[in-house]
GROMACS .gro file of C-alpha atoms in nm:
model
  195
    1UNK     CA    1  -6.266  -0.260  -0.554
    2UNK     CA    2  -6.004  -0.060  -0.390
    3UNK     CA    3  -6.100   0.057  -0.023
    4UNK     CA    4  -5.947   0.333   0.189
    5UNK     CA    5  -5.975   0.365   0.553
    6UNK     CA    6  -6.106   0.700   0.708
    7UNK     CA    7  -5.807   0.911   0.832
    8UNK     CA    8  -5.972   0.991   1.174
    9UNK     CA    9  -5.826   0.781   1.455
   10UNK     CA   10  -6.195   0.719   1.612
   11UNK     CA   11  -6.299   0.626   1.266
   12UNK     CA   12  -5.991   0.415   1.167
   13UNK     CA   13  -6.204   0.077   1.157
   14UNK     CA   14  -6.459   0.245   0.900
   15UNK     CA   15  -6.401   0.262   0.479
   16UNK     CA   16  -6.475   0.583   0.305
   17UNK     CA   17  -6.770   0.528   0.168
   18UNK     CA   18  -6.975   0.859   0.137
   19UNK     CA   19  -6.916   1.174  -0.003
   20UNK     CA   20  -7.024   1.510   0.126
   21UNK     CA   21  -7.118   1.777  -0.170
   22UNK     CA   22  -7.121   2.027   0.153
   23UNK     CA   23  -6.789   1.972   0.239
   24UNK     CA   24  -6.680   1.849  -0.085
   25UNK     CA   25  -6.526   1.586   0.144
   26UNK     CA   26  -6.497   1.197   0.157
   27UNK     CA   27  -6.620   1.060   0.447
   28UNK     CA   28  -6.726   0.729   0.665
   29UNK     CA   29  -7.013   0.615   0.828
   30UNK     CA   30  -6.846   0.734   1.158
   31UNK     CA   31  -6.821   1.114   1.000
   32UNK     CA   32  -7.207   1.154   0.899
   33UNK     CA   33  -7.258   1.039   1.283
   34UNK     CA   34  -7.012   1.351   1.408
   35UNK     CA   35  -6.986   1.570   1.139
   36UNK     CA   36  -7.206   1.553   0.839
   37UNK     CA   37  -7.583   1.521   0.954
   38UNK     CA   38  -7.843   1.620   0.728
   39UNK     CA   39  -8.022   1.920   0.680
   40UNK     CA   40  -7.690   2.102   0.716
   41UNK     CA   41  -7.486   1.845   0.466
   42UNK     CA   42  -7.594   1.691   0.147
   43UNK     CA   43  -7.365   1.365   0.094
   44UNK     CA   44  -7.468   1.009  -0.087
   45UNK     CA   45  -7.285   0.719  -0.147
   46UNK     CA   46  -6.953   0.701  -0.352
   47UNK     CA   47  -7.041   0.543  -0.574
   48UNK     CA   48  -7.290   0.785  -0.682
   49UNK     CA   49  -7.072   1.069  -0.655
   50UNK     CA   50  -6.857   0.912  -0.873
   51UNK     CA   51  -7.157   0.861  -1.114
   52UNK     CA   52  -7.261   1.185  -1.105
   53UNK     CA   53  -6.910   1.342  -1.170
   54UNK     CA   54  -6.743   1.111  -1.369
   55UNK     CA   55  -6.618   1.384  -1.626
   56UNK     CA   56  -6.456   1.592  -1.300
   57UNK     CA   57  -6.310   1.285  -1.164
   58UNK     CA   58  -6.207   1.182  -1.505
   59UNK     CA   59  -6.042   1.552  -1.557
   60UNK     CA   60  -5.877   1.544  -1.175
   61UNK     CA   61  -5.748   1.208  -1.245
   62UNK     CA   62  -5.580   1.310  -1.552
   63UNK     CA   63  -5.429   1.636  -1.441
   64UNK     CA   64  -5.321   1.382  -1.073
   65UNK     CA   65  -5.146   1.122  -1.341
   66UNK     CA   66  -4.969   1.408  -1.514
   67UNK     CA   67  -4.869   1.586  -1.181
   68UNK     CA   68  -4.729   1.262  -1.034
   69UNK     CA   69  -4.524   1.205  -1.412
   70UNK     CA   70  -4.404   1.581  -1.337
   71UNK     CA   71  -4.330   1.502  -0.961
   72UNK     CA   72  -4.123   1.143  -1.100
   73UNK     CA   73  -3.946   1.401  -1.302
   74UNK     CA   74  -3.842   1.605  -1.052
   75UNK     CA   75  -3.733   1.324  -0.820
   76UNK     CA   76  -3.570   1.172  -1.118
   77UNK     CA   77  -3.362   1.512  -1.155
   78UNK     CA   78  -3.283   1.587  -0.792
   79UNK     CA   79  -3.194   1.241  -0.741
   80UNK     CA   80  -2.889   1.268  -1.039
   81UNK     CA   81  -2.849   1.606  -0.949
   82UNK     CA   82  -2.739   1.422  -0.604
   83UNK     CA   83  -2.530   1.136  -0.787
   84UNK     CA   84  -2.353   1.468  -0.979
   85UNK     CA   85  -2.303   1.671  -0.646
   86UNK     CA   86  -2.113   1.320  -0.487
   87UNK     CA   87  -1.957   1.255  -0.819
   88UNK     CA   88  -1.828   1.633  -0.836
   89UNK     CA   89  -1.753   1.628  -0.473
   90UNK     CA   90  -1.491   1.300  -0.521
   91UNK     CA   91  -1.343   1.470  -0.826
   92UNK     CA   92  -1.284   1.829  -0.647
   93UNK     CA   93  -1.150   1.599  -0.318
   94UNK     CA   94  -0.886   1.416  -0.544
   95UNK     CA   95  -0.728   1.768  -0.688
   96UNK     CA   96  -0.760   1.889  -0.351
   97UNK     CA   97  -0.527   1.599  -0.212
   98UNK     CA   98  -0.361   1.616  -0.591
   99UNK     CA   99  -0.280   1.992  -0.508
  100UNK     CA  100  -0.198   1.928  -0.139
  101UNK     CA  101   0.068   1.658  -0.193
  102UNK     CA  102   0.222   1.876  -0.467
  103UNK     CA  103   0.238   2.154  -0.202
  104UNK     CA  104   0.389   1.963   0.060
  105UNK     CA  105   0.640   1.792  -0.177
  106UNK     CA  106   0.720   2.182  -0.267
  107UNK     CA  107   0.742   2.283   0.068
  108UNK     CA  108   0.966   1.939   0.171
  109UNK     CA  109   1.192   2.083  -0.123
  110UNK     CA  110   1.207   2.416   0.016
  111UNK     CA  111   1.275   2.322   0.359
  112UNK     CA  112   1.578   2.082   0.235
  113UNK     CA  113   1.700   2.388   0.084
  114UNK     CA  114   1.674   2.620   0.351
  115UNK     CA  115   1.846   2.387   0.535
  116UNK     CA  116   2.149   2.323   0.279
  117UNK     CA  117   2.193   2.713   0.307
  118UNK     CA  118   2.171   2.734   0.673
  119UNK     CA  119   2.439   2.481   0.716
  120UNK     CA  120   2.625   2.634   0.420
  121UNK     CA  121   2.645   2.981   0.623
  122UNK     CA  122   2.696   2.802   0.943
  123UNK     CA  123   3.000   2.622   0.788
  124UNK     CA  124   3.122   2.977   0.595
  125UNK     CA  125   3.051   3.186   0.940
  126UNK     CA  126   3.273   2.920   1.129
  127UNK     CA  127   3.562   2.892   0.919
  128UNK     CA  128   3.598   3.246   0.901
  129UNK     CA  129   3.565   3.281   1.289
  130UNK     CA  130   3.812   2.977   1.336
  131UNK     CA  131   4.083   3.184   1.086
  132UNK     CA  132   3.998   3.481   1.337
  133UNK     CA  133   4.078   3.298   1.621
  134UNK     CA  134   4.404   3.106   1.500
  135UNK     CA  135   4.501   3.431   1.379
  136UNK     CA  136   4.420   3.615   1.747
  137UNK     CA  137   4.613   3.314   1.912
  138UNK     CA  138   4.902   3.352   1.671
  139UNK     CA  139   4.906   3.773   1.732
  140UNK     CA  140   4.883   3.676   2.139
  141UNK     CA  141   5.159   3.443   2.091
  142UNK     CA  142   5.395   3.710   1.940
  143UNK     CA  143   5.261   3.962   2.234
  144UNK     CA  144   5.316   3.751   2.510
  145UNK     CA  145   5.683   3.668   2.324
  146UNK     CA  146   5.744   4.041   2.335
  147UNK     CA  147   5.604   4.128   2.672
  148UNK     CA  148   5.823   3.834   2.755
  149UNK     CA  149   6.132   3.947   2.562
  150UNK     CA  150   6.108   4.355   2.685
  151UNK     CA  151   6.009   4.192   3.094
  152UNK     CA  152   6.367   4.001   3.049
  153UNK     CA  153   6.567   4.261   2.856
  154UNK     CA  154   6.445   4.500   3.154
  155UNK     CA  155   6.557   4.284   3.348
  156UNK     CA  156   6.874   4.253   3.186
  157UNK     CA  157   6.936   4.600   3.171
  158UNK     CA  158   6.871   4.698   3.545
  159UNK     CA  159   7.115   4.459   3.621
  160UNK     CA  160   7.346   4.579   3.377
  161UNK     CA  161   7.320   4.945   3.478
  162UNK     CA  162   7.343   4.880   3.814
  163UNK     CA  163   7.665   4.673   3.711
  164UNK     CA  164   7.799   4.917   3.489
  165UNK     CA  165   7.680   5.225   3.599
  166UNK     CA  166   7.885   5.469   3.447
  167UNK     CA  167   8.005   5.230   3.148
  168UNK     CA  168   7.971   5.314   2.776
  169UNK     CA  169   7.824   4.944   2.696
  170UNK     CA  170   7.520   5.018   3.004
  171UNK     CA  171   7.436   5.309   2.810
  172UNK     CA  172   7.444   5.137   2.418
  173UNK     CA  173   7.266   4.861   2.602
  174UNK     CA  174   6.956   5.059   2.721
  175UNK     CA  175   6.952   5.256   2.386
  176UNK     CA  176   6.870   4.936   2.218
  177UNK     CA  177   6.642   4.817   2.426
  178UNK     CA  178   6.454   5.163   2.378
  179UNK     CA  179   6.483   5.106   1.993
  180UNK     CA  180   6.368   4.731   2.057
  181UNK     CA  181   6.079   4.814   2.312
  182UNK     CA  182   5.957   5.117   2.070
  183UNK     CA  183   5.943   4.869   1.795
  184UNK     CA  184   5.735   4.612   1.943
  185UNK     CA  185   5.486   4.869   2.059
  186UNK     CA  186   5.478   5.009   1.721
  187UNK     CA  187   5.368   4.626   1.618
  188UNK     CA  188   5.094   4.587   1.914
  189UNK     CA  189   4.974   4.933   1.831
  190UNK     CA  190   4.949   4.877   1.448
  191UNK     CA  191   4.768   4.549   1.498
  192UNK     CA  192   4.554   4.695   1.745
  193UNK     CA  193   4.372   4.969   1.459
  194UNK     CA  194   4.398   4.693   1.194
  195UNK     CA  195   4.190   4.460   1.394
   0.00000   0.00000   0.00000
């Protein structure tokens, strides 16, 4: 026959062997000593409880059988409802890394074109800035030859009008250097409001 020990740690050696219709407890031989003395409690032996309320116990034992199928159920349920939550959660974590490497191969893309551009506009920008600055060098080239032309033609013509003071060529000399200088300043000034 199956035995069960008494749940109460100062009873723990003793087998429920009683039951108490007061109570509507099991007990041991230890409980009736502390808990369940007569007048106040009516309890007999187990076996005679079981006797006299074999239909109850018959009905409780049924509807105990038929709980623990529903509670197998349940666990049955919750434990594949687990299995699906893991199985769902690996899916949904391969189309997130799925998605993520398509992003970053998209964004690798962009970048590499951003780039191209940049260095596209860099290159444009400097080439135009580099045919700016051979063109200033070639304009300050043909100013410094003038400046240097109109310095030595003044010089030229100091000495010649101090040499030729009151001669016809002095004066038709410094006449074209007028006409020579105004030109040249014409050019500097012209270039000056292009640029």
């Amino acid at each position: 026959m199956f035995t069960v020990k008494c749940d109460k740690k100062k009873h723990s050696l003793y087998e429920i062997d009683r039951y108490c219709e007061t109570c509507n407890k099991l007990i041991c031989v230890g409980c009736v000593a502390d808990d369940h003395t007569k007048p106040q409690h009516s309890y007999y032996s187990l076996e005679d409880a079981v006797s006299n309320n074999k239909d109850s116990i018959n009905t409780l034992f049924e509807q105990t059988k038929s709980n623990i199928l529903k509670i197998d159920n349940l666990i049955n349920q919750i434990t594949q409802t687990i299995e699906d939550l893991d199985l769902k959660s690996e899916e949904i974590k391969t189309k997130i890394k799925e998605e993520s490497e398509k992003l970053k191969k998209s964004i690798e893309k962009r970048e590499k074109r951003l780039f191209r551009e940049l260095e596209e506009i860099n290159e444009e920008k400097k080439m135009e800035l580099s045919n700016q600055l051979k063109l200033l060098k070639t304009k300050k080239i043909s100013f410094q030859n003038a400046c240097d032309f109109t310095k030595s033609t003044l010089d030229g013509v100091n000495d010649d009008i101090i040499d030729n003071n009151n001669s016809k060529t002095g004066q038709l000399q410094f006449v074209l250097f007028e006409k020579n200088i105004a030109e040249k300043l014409n050019e500097v000034c012209k270039f000056a409001n292009e640029n």
